[in-house]
mmCIF file of C-alpha atoms in Angstrom:
data_model
loop_
_atom_site.group_PDB
_atom_site.id
_atom_site.type_symbol
_atom_site.label_atom_id
_atom_site.label_comp_id
_atom_site.label_asym_id
_atom_site.label_seq_id
_atom_site.Cartn_x
_atom_site.Cartn_y
_atom_site.Cartn_z
ATOM 1 C CA MET A 1 -0.020 0.002 -0.050
ATOM 2 C CA GLY A 2 1.261 3.561 -0.864
ATOM 3 C CA GLN A 3 2.146 5.924 1.856
ATOM 4 C CA PRO A 4 -0.799 8.372 2.072
ATOM 5 C CA ASN A 5 1.128 11.488 2.901
ATOM 6 C CA LEU A 6 3.146 11.055 -0.233
ATOM 7 C CA LEU A 7 0.006 11.633 -2.445
ATOM 8 C CA ALA A 8 -0.023 15.035 -3.551
ATOM 9 C CA PRO A 9 -3.230 16.653 -5.162
ATOM 10 C CA ALA A 10 -3.988 15.193 -8.709
ATOM 11 C CA ASP A 11 -3.245 18.381 -10.328
ATOM 12 C CA VAL A 12 0.399 18.768 -8.909
ATOM 13 C CA PRO A 13 2.820 16.666 -10.961
ATOM 14 C CA ALA A 14 6.147 15.462 -9.675
ATOM 15 C CA LEU A 15 8.751 18.197 -8.848
ATOM 16 C CA SER A 16 11.672 18.265 -11.299
ATOM 17 C CA ALA A 17 15.118 19.516 -11.009
ATOM 18 C CA ARG A 18 14.276 22.559 -12.838
ATOM 19 C CA PHE A 19 11.612 23.315 -10.314
ATOM 20 C CA TRP A 20 14.005 22.928 -7.327
ATOM 21 C CA ALA A 21 16.204 25.574 -8.776
ATOM 22 C CA LEU A 22 13.389 27.817 -9.019
ATOM 23 C CA VAL A 23 12.583 27.134 -5.314
ATOM 24 C CA VAL A 24 16.033 28.083 -4.322
ATOM 25 C CA ALA A 25 15.955 31.269 -6.502
ATOM 26 C CA THR A 26 12.506 32.131 -4.999
ATOM 27 C CA GLY A 27 13.741 31.789 -1.547
ATOM 28 C CA VAL A 28 16.769 34.110 -2.203
ATOM 29 C CA LEU A 29 14.641 36.710 -4.031
ATOM 30 C CA ALA A 30 11.885 36.609 -1.345
ATOM 31 C CA GLY A 31 14.513 37.113 1.498
ATOM 32 C CA LEU A 32 16.206 39.912 -0.320
ATOM 33 C CA ALA A 33 12.909 41.529 -0.909
ATOM 34 C CA GLY A 34 11.710 41.130 2.590
ATOM 35 C CA ALA A 35 14.833 42.601 3.963
ATOM 36 C CA ALA A 36 14.563 45.687 1.479
ATOM 37 C CA LEU A 37 11.024 46.252 2.371
ATOM 38 C CA MET A 38 11.583 46.126 6.139
ATOM 39 C CA ALA A 39 14.696 48.574 5.707
ATOM 40 C CA LEU A 40 12.102 50.978 3.865
ATOM 41 C CA LEU A 41 9.440 50.570 6.685
ATOM 42 C CA TYR A 42 12.065 51.444 9.281
ATOM 43 C CA ALA A 43 13.204 54.491 7.400
ATOM 44 C CA SER A 44 9.647 55.734 6.844
ATOM 45 C CA ALA A 45 8.883 55.307 10.557
ATOM 46 C CA HIS A 46 12.179 57.010 11.698
ATOM 47 C CA LEU A 47 11.742 59.950 9.190
ATOM 48 C CA THR A 48 7.994 60.464 10.096
ATOM 49 C CA TYR A 49 8.550 60.520 13.870
ATOM 50 C CA ALA A 50 12.198 61.746 14.065
ATOM 51 C CA TYR A 51 13.774 59.101 16.143
ATOM 52 C CA ARG A 52 16.795 56.875 15.700
ATOM 53 C CA SER A 53 16.303 54.161 18.274
ATOM 54 C CA GLY A 54 13.920 52.761 20.609
ATOM 55 C CA SER A 55 10.372 51.386 19.945
ATOM 56 C CA PHE A 56 7.833 52.768 17.372
ATOM 57 C CA LEU A 57 5.425 53.427 20.335
ATOM 58 C CA ALA A 58 7.845 55.424 22.257
ATOM 59 C CA ALA A 59 8.580 57.622 19.218
ATOM 60 C CA VAL A 60 4.949 58.201 18.591
ATOM 61 C CA GLU A 61 4.328 59.146 22.249
ATOM 62 C CA GLN A 62 7.229 61.600 22.228
ATOM 63 C CA ALA A 63 6.266 62.970 18.831
ATOM 64 C CA GLY A 64 3.124 64.748 20.388
ATOM 65 C CA ALA A 65 -0.688 64.932 19.419
ATOM 66 C CA VAL A 66 -0.395 67.217 16.404
ATOM 67 C CA ARG A 67 2.356 65.227 14.754
ATOM 68 C CA ARG A 68 0.321 62.049 15.059
ATOM 69 C CA VAL A 69 -2.584 63.596 13.218
ATOM 70 C CA VAL A 70 -0.352 65.263 10.587
ATOM 71 C CA ALA A 71 1.444 61.962 10.077
ATOM 72 C CA LEU A 72 -1.619 59.941 9.491
ATOM 73 C CA ALA A 73 -3.119 62.591 7.266
ATOM 74 C CA ALA A 74 0.122 62.545 5.261
ATOM 75 C CA ALA A 75 -0.041 58.711 5.169
ATOM 76 C CA GLY A 76 -3.516 58.900 3.660
ATOM 77 C CA ALA A 77 -2.476 61.301 1.077
ATOM 78 C CA VAL A 78 0.478 58.925 0.190
ATOM 79 C CA ALA A 79 -1.913 55.896 0.059
ATOM 80 C CA GLY A 80 -4.646 57.664 -1.945
ATOM 81 C CA ILE A 81 -2.588 59.449 -4.484
ATOM 82 C CA GLY A 82 0.064 56.665 -4.565
ATOM 83 C CA TRP A 83 -2.387 53.953 -5.474
ATOM 84 C CA TRP A 84 -4.210 56.048 -7.982
ATOM 85 C CA LEU A 85 -1.041 56.834 -9.803
ATOM 86 C CA LEU A 86 -0.019 53.050 -9.615
ATOM 87 C CA ARG A 87 -3.294 52.026 -11.215
ATOM 88 C CA TRP A 88 -2.966 54.770 -13.899
ATOM 89 C CA TRP A 89 0.582 53.624 -14.536
ATOM 90 C CA THR A 90 0.121 49.727 -14.512
ATOM 91 C CA GLY A 91 -3.385 49.667 -15.964
ATOM 92 C CA PRO A 92 -6.174 47.158 -14.936
ATOM 93 C CA GLY A 93 -5.358 44.067 -12.906
ATOM 94 C CA GLY A 94 -5.034 42.898 -9.245
ATOM 95 C CA SER A 95 -2.284 42.449 -6.729
ATOM 96 C CA GLU A 96 -3.783 40.254 -4.130
ATOM 97 C CA VAL A 97 -1.829 37.040 -3.414
ATOM 98 C CA SER A 98 -5.110 35.239 -2.462
ATOM 99 C CA THR A 99 -6.877 36.068 -5.687
ATOM 100 C CA ALA A 100 -3.826 35.126 -7.758
ATOM 101 C CA LEU A 101 -3.552 31.797 -6.211
ATOM 102 C CA TRP A 102 -7.191 30.722 -6.093
ATOM 103 C CA ARG A 103 -8.498 32.452 -9.206
ATOM 104 C CA ASP A 104 -5.665 33.550 -11.553
ATOM 105 C CA GLU A 105 -3.490 30.481 -11.843
ATOM 106 C CA GLY A 106 -0.789 32.154 -9.553
ATOM 107 C CA ARG A 107 -0.115 34.975 -11.912
ATOM 108 C CA LEU A 108 0.756 38.399 -10.423
ATOM 109 C CA PRO A 109 1.827 41.593 -12.443
ATOM 110 C CA LEU A 110 5.410 42.445 -11.089
ATOM 111 C CA ARG A 111 5.208 46.174 -11.473
ATOM 112 C CA ARG A 112 1.770 46.654 -9.931
ATOM 113 C CA SER A 113 2.651 44.072 -7.196
ATOM 114 C CA LEU A 114 6.071 45.660 -6.137
ATOM 115 C CA GLY A 115 4.480 49.136 -6.214
ATOM 116 C CA THR A 116 1.789 47.996 -4.049
ATOM 117 C CA ALA A 117 4.326 46.375 -1.613
ATOM 118 C CA VAL A 118 6.288 49.642 -1.479
ATOM 119 C CA LEU A 119 3.285 51.772 -0.838
ATOM 120 C CA SER A 120 2.002 49.446 1.890
ATOM 121 C CA VAL A 121 5.248 49.431 3.947
ATOM 122 C CA VAL A 122 5.667 53.207 3.653
ATOM 123 C CA ILE A 123 2.250 53.969 5.135
ATOM 124 C CA VAL A 124 2.517 51.288 7.795
ATOM 125 C CA GLY A 125 5.883 52.879 8.784
ATOM 126 C CA MET A 126 4.091 56.313 8.886
ATOM 127 C CA GLY A 127 1.530 54.846 11.379
ATOM 128 C CA ALA A 128 -1.086 53.130 9.257
ATOM 129 C CA SER A 129 -3.219 50.648 11.456
ATOM 130 C CA LEU A 130 -2.342 47.784 8.904
ATOM 131 C CA GLY A 131 -0.175 44.786 9.029
ATOM 132 C CA ARG A 132 3.377 44.915 7.539
ATOM 133 C CA GLU A 133 3.463 41.367 6.292
ATOM 134 C CA ALA A 134 1.159 42.046 3.180
ATOM 135 C CA ALA A 135 4.148 43.583 1.301
ATOM 136 C CA PRO A 136 6.803 40.848 1.592
ATOM 137 C CA ARG A 137 4.040 38.250 0.930
ATOM 138 C CA LEU A 138 3.016 40.028 -2.308
ATOM 139 C CA ALA A 139 6.695 40.695 -3.391
ATOM 140 C CA GLY A 140 7.546 37.083 -2.835
ATOM 141 C CA ALA A 141 4.756 35.712 -4.682
ATOM 142 C CA ALA A 142 5.153 38.341 -7.584
ATOM 143 C CA LEU A 143 8.883 37.393 -7.900
ATOM 144 C CA ALA A 144 8.049 33.799 -8.003
ATOM 145 C CA SER A 145 5.326 34.401 -10.571
ATOM 146 C CA ARG A 146 7.912 36.338 -12.888
ATOM 147 C CA LEU A 147 10.430 33.263 -12.426
ATOM 148 C CA CYS A 148 7.630 30.931 -13.632
ATOM 149 C CA ASP A 149 7.219 33.228 -16.661
ATOM 150 C CA TRP A 150 10.830 32.999 -17.352
ATOM 151 C CA ALA A 151 10.908 29.153 -16.923
ATOM 152 C CA ARG A 152 7.568 28.652 -18.710
ATOM 153 C CA ILE A 153 6.466 26.141 -16.270
ATOM 154 C CA ASP A 154 2.865 24.668 -15.867
ATOM 155 C CA THR A 155 -0.071 26.307 -14.013
ATOM 156 C CA ALA A 156 0.142 23.605 -11.168
ATOM 157 C CA HIS A 157 3.835 24.486 -10.443
ATOM 158 C CA ARG A 158 3.384 28.098 -10.982
ATOM 159 C CA ARG A 159 0.613 28.285 -8.162
ATOM 160 C CA LEU A 160 2.848 26.194 -5.829
ATOM 161 C CA LEU A 161 5.898 28.294 -6.263
ATOM 162 C CA ALA A 162 4.001 31.479 -5.989
ATOM 163 C CA ALA A 163 2.464 30.174 -2.724
ATOM 164 C CA CYS A 164 6.005 29.271 -1.411
ATOM 165 C CA GLY A 165 7.157 32.800 -2.322
ATOM 166 C CA ALA A 166 4.481 34.399 -0.286
ATOM 167 C CA GLY A 167 4.992 32.183 2.680
ATOM 168 C CA ALA A 168 8.780 32.859 2.263
ATOM 169 C CA GLY A 169 8.201 36.564 2.377
ATOM 170 C CA MET A 170 6.095 36.280 5.437
ATOM 171 C CA ALA A 171 8.689 34.006 7.254
ATOM 172 C CA CYS A 172 11.702 36.160 6.673
ATOM 173 C CA VAL A 173 10.406 39.496 7.998
ATOM 174 C CA TYR A 174 9.089 37.668 11.191
ATOM 175 C CA ASN A 175 11.948 35.162 11.537
ATOM 176 C CA VAL A 176 9.354 32.299 11.463
ATOM 177 C CA PRO A 177 10.473 29.831 8.928
ATOM 178 C CA LEU A 178 8.373 27.013 10.016
ATOM 179 C CA GLY A 179 5.383 29.167 10.593
ATOM 180 C CA GLY A 180 5.864 30.680 6.938
ATOM 181 C CA ALA A 181 5.978 27.152 5.425
ATOM 182 C CA LEU A 182 2.785 26.232 7.229
ATOM 183 C CA LEU A 183 1.023 29.442 6.171
ATOM 184 C CA THR A 184 1.911 28.250 2.643
ATOM 185 C CA LEU A 185 0.412 24.871 3.056
ATOM 186 C CA GLU A 186 -2.529 25.472 5.409
ATOM 187 C CA VAL A 187 -3.666 28.883 4.306
ATOM 188 C CA MET A 188 -2.697 29.354 0.711
ATOM 189 C CA LEU A 189 -2.730 25.789 -0.598
ATOM 190 C CA GLY A 190 -5.074 24.093 1.874
ATOM 191 C CA VAL A 191 -3.117 20.784 1.748
ATOM 192 C CA LEU A 192 -0.683 19.294 4.130
ATOM 193 C CA SER A 193 1.134 16.872 1.811
ATOM 194 C CA LEU A 194 4.838 15.806 1.892
ATOM 195 C CA ARG A 195 5.363 16.693 -1.861
ATOM 196 C CA LEU A 196 4.158 20.144 -1.162
ATOM 197 C CA ALA A 197 5.672 20.530 2.266
ATOM 198 C CA LEU A 198 9.241 20.193 0.937
ATOM 199 C CA PRO A 199 9.390 23.193 -1.290
ATOM 200 C CA ALA A 200 7.474 25.186 1.129
ATOM 201 C CA LEU A 201 10.005 24.448 4.008
ATOM 202 C CA ALA A 202 12.895 24.964 1.700
ATOM 203 C CA THR A 203 11.757 28.342 0.367
ATOM 204 C CA SER A 204 10.988 29.719 3.764
ATOM 205 C CA GLY A 205 14.176 28.509 5.247
ATOM 206 C CA ILE A 206 16.263 30.060 2.356
ATOM 207 C CA ALA A 207 14.383 33.329 2.564
ATOM 208 C CA THR A 208 14.880 33.555 6.381
ATOM 209 C CA ALA A 209 18.506 32.802 6.370
ATOM 210 C CA VAL A 210 19.066 35.468 3.448
ATOM 211 C CA SER A 211 17.181 37.984 5.589
ATOM 212 C CA TRP A 212 19.533 37.365 8.615
ATOM 213 C CA THR A 213 22.083 39.529 6.761
ATOM 214 C CA VAL A 214 20.025 42.528 7.516
ATOM 215 C CA LEU A 215 17.030 41.725 9.846
ATOM 216 C CA PRO A 216 17.248 40.748 13.574
ATOM 217 C CA THR A 217 17.438 36.933 14.452
ATOM 218 C CA GLY A 218 15.803 37.084 17.719
ATOM 219 C CA PRO A 219 12.053 36.575 18.630
ATOM 220 C CA THR A 220 9.599 39.255 17.579
ATOM 221 C CA TYR A 221 8.161 39.442 21.060
ATOM 222 C CA GLN A 222 9.935 39.324 24.313
ATOM 223 C CA LEU A 223 8.162 37.001 26.660
ATOM 224 C CA PRO A 224 8.857 36.569 30.459
ATOM 225 C CA GLU A 225 9.197 33.062 31.613
ATOM 226 C CA VAL A 226 5.741 31.244 31.802
ATOM 227 C CA PRO A 227 5.607 28.395 34.067
ATOM 228 C CA LEU A 228 3.416 25.369 33.813
ATOM 229 C CA SER A 229 0.002 26.407 35.242
ATOM 230 C CA ALA A 230 -3.470 24.488 35.837
ATOM 231 C CA SER A 231 -4.913 28.017 35.714
ATOM 232 C CA LEU A 232 -3.779 28.708 32.282
ATOM 233 C CA THR A 233 -5.011 25.285 31.149
ATOM 234 C CA VAL A 234 -8.514 25.881 32.440
ATOM 235 C CA PHE A 235 -8.597 29.454 31.146
ATOM 236 C CA ALA A 236 -7.774 28.296 27.788
ATOM 237 C CA VAL A 237 -10.682 25.920 27.561
ATOM 238 C CA LEU A 238 -12.999 28.632 28.521
ATOM 239 C CA LEU A 239 -11.578 31.382 26.413
ATOM 240 C CA GLY A 240 -11.405 29.304 23.198
ATOM 241 C CA PRO A 241 -15.094 29.634 22.306
ATOM 242 C CA LEU A 242 -15.096 33.371 23.244
ATOM 243 C CA ALA A 243 -12.059 33.812 20.940
ATOM 244 C CA GLY A 244 -13.961 32.083 18.271
ATOM 245 C CA LEU A 245 -16.828 34.498 18.469
ATOM 246 C CA VAL A 246 -14.539 37.604 18.496
ATOM 247 C CA SER A 247 -12.803 36.298 15.260
ATOM 248 C CA VAL A 248 -16.066 35.780 13.590
ATOM 249 C CA GLY A 249 -16.999 39.428 14.415
ATOM 250 C CA TRP A 250 -13.611 40.524 13.176
ATOM 251 C CA VAL A 251 -13.679 38.613 9.903
ATOM 252 C CA ARG A 252 -17.280 39.986 9.243
ATOM 253 C CA MET A 253 -15.837 43.548 9.985
ATOM 254 C CA ILE A 254 -13.031 42.964 7.314
ATOM 255 C CA ARG A 255 -15.626 41.720 4.816
ATOM 256 C CA ILE A 256 -17.768 44.783 5.224
ATOM 257 C CA ALA A 257 -14.714 46.974 4.965
ATOM 258 C CA HIS A 258 -13.628 45.328 1.772
ATOM 259 C CA GLU A 259 -16.984 45.445 0.133
ATOM 260 C CA HIS A 260 -17.161 49.159 0.669
ATOM 261 C CA ARG A 261 -13.788 50.127 -0.568
ATOM 262 C CA PRO A 262 -13.961 53.240 -2.754
ATOM 263 C CA THR A 263 -13.309 53.532 -6.521
ATOM 264 C CA GLY A 264 -12.628 56.404 -8.916
ATOM 265 C CA TRP A 265 -11.740 59.796 -7.416
ATOM 266 C CA ARG A 266 -12.898 58.635 -3.965
ATOM 267 C CA LEU A 267 -9.791 56.435 -3.793
ATOM 268 C CA VAL A 268 -7.749 59.474 -3.411
ATOM 269 C CA VAL A 269 -9.948 61.211 -0.822
ATOM 270 C CA ALA A 270 -11.072 58.423 1.466
ATOM 271 C CA PRO A 271 -7.720 57.414 2.656
ATOM 272 C CA VAL A 272 -6.809 60.967 3.820
ATOM 273 C CA LEU A 273 -10.222 61.249 5.770
ATOM 274 C CA VAL A 274 -9.941 57.969 7.379
ATOM 275 C CA PHE A 275 -6.330 58.049 8.432
ATOM 276 C CA THR A 276 -6.940 61.456 9.773
ATOM 277 C CA ALA A 277 -9.517 60.223 11.892
ATOM 278 C CA VAL A 278 -7.344 57.459 13.142
ATOM 279 C CA GLY A 279 -4.668 59.980 13.783
ATOM 280 C CA ALA A 280 -7.176 61.814 15.929
ATOM 281 C CA LEU A 281 -8.105 58.581 17.817
ATOM 282 C CA ALA A 282 -4.223 58.236 18.496
ATOM 283 C CA VAL A 283 -4.208 61.464 20.434
ATOM 284 C CA PRO A 284 -5.492 59.732 23.508
ATOM 285 C CA TYR A 285 -4.501 56.231 22.373
ATOM 286 C CA PRO A 286 -1.103 56.332 20.654
ATOM 287 C CA GLN A 287 -0.993 52.508 20.795
ATOM 288 C CA LEU A 288 -3.436 52.385 17.841
ATOM 289 C CA LEU A 289 -0.836 53.558 15.452
ATOM 290 C CA GLY A 290 1.296 50.895 13.480
ATOM 291 C CA ASN A 291 0.533 47.202 13.017
ATOM 292 C CA GLY A 292 -0.181 46.395 16.534
ATOM 293 C CA LYS A 293 3.168 44.930 17.482
ATOM 294 C CA ASP A 294 3.605 47.335 20.430
ATOM 295 C CA ILE A 295 0.152 46.446 21.633
ATOM 296 C CA VAL A 296 0.938 42.637 21.788
ATOM 297 C CA GLN A 297 4.233 43.389 23.627
ATOM 298 C CA LEU A 298 2.308 45.619 26.158
ATOM 299 C CA THR A 299 -0.056 42.813 26.873
ATOM 300 C CA LEU A 300 2.680 40.252 27.329
ATOM 301 C CA GLY A 301 4.221 42.534 29.931
ATOM 302 C CA ALA A 302 0.896 43.278 31.623
ATOM 303 C CA GLN A 303 1.479 47.034 31.091
ATOM 304 C CA LEU A 304 -2.060 47.935 30.141
ATOM 305 C CA ALA A 305 -4.854 48.469 32.757
ATOM 306 C CA ALA A 306 -8.462 47.164 32.173
ATOM 307 C CA PRO A 307 -9.819 50.494 30.888
ATOM 308 C CA ALA A 308 -7.128 50.848 28.148
ATOM 309 C CA LEU A 309 -7.530 47.128 27.251
ATOM 310 C CA VAL A 310 -11.395 47.689 26.733
ATOM 311 C CA ALA A 311 -10.629 50.924 24.643
ATOM 312 C CA LEU A 312 -8.135 49.312 22.389
ATOM 313 C CA LEU A 313 -10.088 46.117 21.949
ATOM 314 C CA PHE A 314 -12.855 48.181 20.686
ATOM 315 C CA LEU A 315 -10.831 50.843 18.634
ATOM 316 C CA LYS A 316 -8.056 48.727 17.077
ATOM 317 C CA PRO A 317 -10.388 46.709 15.002
ATOM 318 C CA ILE A 318 -12.217 49.814 13.903
ATOM 319 C CA ALA A 319 -9.051 51.601 12.939
ATOM 320 C CA THR A 320 -7.727 48.629 11.061
ATOM 321 C CA ALA A 321 -10.946 47.873 9.084
ATOM 322 C CA GLY A 322 -11.564 51.450 8.559
ATOM 323 C CA SER A 323 -8.016 51.791 6.889
ATOM 324 C CA LEU A 324 -8.614 48.727 4.892
ATOM 325 C CA GLY A 325 -11.965 49.977 3.741
ATOM 326 C CA SER A 326 -10.535 53.343 2.637
ATOM 327 C CA GLY A 327 -8.828 51.540 -0.255
ATOM 328 C CA ALA A 328 -5.361 51.248 1.425
ATOM 329 C CA SER A 329 -3.528 47.895 0.965
ATOM 330 C CA GLY A 330 -2.088 46.300 3.998
ATOM 331 C CA GLY A 331 -1.816 43.157 6.054
ATOM 332 C CA LEU A 332 -4.069 41.783 8.793
ATOM 333 C CA PHE A 333 -1.723 39.389 10.607
ATOM 334 C CA THR A 334 -0.263 41.675 13.525
ATOM 335 C CA PRO A 335 -3.652 43.518 13.971
ATOM 336 C CA THR A 336 -5.360 40.118 14.445
ATOM 337 C CA LEU A 337 -2.708 39.172 16.860
ATOM 338 C CA ALA A 338 -3.312 42.511 18.698
ATOM 339 C CA VAL A 339 -7.134 41.945 18.914
ATOM 340 C CA GLY A 340 -6.544 38.389 20.370
ATOM 341 C CA ALA A 341 -3.796 39.537 22.960
ATOM 342 C CA LEU A 342 -6.114 42.216 24.113
ATOM 343 C CA LEU A 343 -8.941 39.950 24.508
ATOM 344 C CA GLY A 344 -6.808 37.443 26.385
ATOM 345 C CA SER A 345 -5.175 40.031 28.532
ATOM 346 C CA LEU A 346 -8.567 41.537 29.519
ATOM 347 C CA ALA A 347 -10.126 38.161 30.268
ATOM 348 C CA GLY A 348 -7.039 37.133 32.144
ATOM 349 C CA GLN A 349 -7.219 40.123 34.387
ATOM 350 C CA GLY A 350 -10.764 39.144 35.476
ATOM 351 C CA TRP A 351 -9.574 35.449 35.782
ATOM 352 C CA THR A 352 -6.730 35.949 38.114
ATOM 353 C CA HIS A 353 -9.207 37.260 40.695
ATOM 354 C CA ALA A 354 -10.561 33.703 41.004
ATOM 355 C CA TRP A 355 -7.327 31.748 39.965
ATOM 356 C CA PRO A 356 -3.910 33.596 39.564
ATOM 357 C CA GLY A 357 -2.003 32.901 36.458
ATOM 358 C CA PRO A 358 0.906 34.422 34.565
ATOM 359 C CA ALA A 359 -0.275 37.459 32.535
ATOM 360 C CA ALA A 360 1.796 36.786 29.545
ATOM 361 C CA GLY A 361 0.309 33.300 29.169
ATOM 362 C CA PHE A 362 -3.218 34.906 28.990
ATOM 363 C CA ALA A 363 -2.238 37.262 26.154
ATOM 364 C CA VAL A 364 -0.450 34.487 24.091
ATOM 365 C CA ILE A 365 -3.488 32.101 24.406
ATOM 366 C CA GLY A 366 -5.764 34.797 23.241
ATOM 367 C CA ALA A 367 -3.710 35.867 20.282
ATOM 368 C CA ALA A 368 -3.246 32.228 19.136
ATOM 369 C CA ALA A 369 -6.970 31.450 19.381
ATOM 370 C CA VAL A 370 -8.227 34.559 17.465
ATOM 371 C CA LEU A 371 -5.437 34.169 14.926
ATOM 372 C CA ALA A 372 -6.290 30.498 14.269
ATOM 373 C CA ALA A 373 -9.912 31.149 13.803
ATOM 374 C CA ALA A 374 -9.509 34.233 11.759
ATOM 375 C CA MET A 375 -7.051 32.610 9.334
ATOM 376 C CA GLN A 376 -8.799 29.267 9.608
ATOM 377 C CA ALA A 377 -5.372 27.701 10.059
ATOM 378 C CA PRO A 378 -5.005 26.135 13.517
ATOM 379 C CA VAL A 379 -1.582 24.515 13.115
ATOM 380 C CA ALA A 380 0.054 27.559 11.547
ATOM 381 C CA ALA A 381 -1.346 29.802 14.282
ATOM 382 C CA ILE A 382 0.009 27.660 17.028
ATOM 383 C CA VAL A 383 3.462 27.350 15.425
ATOM 384 C CA LEU A 384 3.683 31.009 14.580
ATOM 385 C CA MET A 385 2.792 31.989 18.309
ATOM 386 C CA LEU A 386 5.494 29.678 19.475
ATOM 387 C CA GLU A 387 8.215 30.983 16.958
ATOM 388 C CA LEU A 388 7.254 34.563 17.499
ATOM 389 C CA THR A 389 7.768 34.219 21.346
ATOM 390 C CA ARG A 390 10.334 31.198 21.342
ATOM 391 C CA THR A 391 8.434 29.376 24.038
ATOM 392 C CA VAL A 392 7.113 25.764 24.005
ATOM 393 C CA ASP A 393 6.564 23.807 27.163
ATOM 394 C CA ALA A 394 4.278 25.700 29.409
ATOM 395 C CA LEU A 395 1.984 26.978 26.627
ATOM 396 C CA MET A 396 1.618 24.050 24.329
ATOM 397 C CA VAL A 397 -1.366 22.410 25.880
ATOM 398 C CA PRO A 398 -3.314 25.489 26.776
ATOM 399 C CA LEU A 399 -2.721 26.742 23.145
ATOM 400 C CA LEU A 400 -4.113 23.472 21.733
ATOM 401 C CA PHE A 401 -7.155 23.804 23.924
ATOM 402 C CA ALA A 402 -7.740 27.504 23.114
ATOM 403 C CA VAL A 403 -7.238 27.099 19.414
ATOM 404 C CA THR A 404 -9.507 24.082 19.232
ATOM 405 C CA GLY A 405 -12.380 25.860 21.016
ATOM 406 C CA ALA A 406 -12.097 28.880 18.730
ATOM 407 C CA MET A 407 -11.905 26.828 15.608
ATOM 408 C CA LEU A 408 -15.035 24.755 16.607
ATOM 409 C CA VAL A 409 -17.116 28.049 17.179
ATOM 410 C CA SER A 410 -15.983 29.634 13.911
ATOM 411 C CA ARG A 411 -16.562 26.461 11.819
ATOM 412 C CA ARG A 412 -19.890 25.968 13.394
ATOM 413 C CA LEU A 413 -20.751 29.564 12.235
ATOM 414 C CA ASP A 414 -19.462 28.763 8.769
ATOM 415 C CA THR A 415 -16.959 31.526 9.046
ATOM 416 C CA PRO A 416 -14.392 32.098 6.148
ATOM 417 C CA SER A 417 -10.836 33.407 6.687
ATOM 418 C CA ILE A 418 -9.655 37.103 6.636
ATOM 419 C CA TYR A 419 -8.164 36.132 3.329
ATOM 420 C CA SER A 420 -10.925 34.632 1.363
ATOM 421 C CA VAL A 421 -13.437 37.431 2.368
ATOM 422 C CA ARG A 422 -11.251 39.807 0.568
ATOM 423 C CA LEU A 423 -11.642 37.923 -2.637
ATOM 424 C CA PRO A 424 -13.469 39.934 -5.439
ATOM 425 C CA ALA A 425 -17.020 38.970 -6.081
ATOM 426 C CA GLN A 426 -17.635 36.634 -9.154
#
């Protein structure tokens, strides 16, 4: 009897030596592109908020209220005018990875995609409430697609290589090679097969190693030591279904925002108006600016009081969905993590009155559960959280319980992922 996990989907033929050469080239290009885009993001942030070192949040807080509003208004102008000019220059055509993989045979226009990636990281660096991962994912997939044009390979291999490029772009900027490979398989291809896993792992590993020449090699989030805790385990069982409900609401917000994205001349005006409003909200809540990385770190360190947690849990999804709905292009990975971390931290503060537990553990559990249900990718979400925080032992079982509960609720309510709700209507 044949080995089941060696059976790839029927439309994916065997992988040739030429394909493996393209895998190596894709990994190298994705790593270089990811490093370049992150350098541009940091440069944009440092220029906008006039700082050289320290965290983005500290720079935003020191910049003052007026600068926050002006910076976001400028980011809106860059977004609106930039994407209008890009559409005029490149003509019709999309630059969404999910659309290309699921509907366009893995084809992505290189100029349009790279232009979108550059604009995306610039506005995130300026403070837009969107994720930074969309740019390297798009660049990696577009470069893989161009390699496929050059090599003239078939559609099945093109789709596979484009997905590997997208996962590699994500992997290198967060230093999560295994999580990037699992995103390729679980989110973009929807198949866990050995034949597909090998190129996904190789591409993400190569891209991550290449990016180490420029980007940090440590964990994205600094996590204090979390001991084994029965309190965390029971908390995870109870939080999972609630996280599932929150993820359902979050995905529906993204769907509504995407369905109401402006067209024509409104594409120039809408980002300015929405981003300026986000800048105004950032006067009392500077944590709203950026992709949400600092929010997650604050929850891990138990540095936010309950009133701030409530406010940010309400405002961060609105700021991100509004920014996306204005027509701007950006990611949702870290904003989703932030929503989950805020939920877990807030629930954990109440839980500790009944049964004390480590505050960092509550935030990690909430982040993983919401991320898993929002992406519809439980395995990738767990591995990503472990890689982002570089912790395993104490949180493994609670993460499994929380993610399972969240997934059961989201699947029961037949909720799609944050990627599929952004597909254009057919």
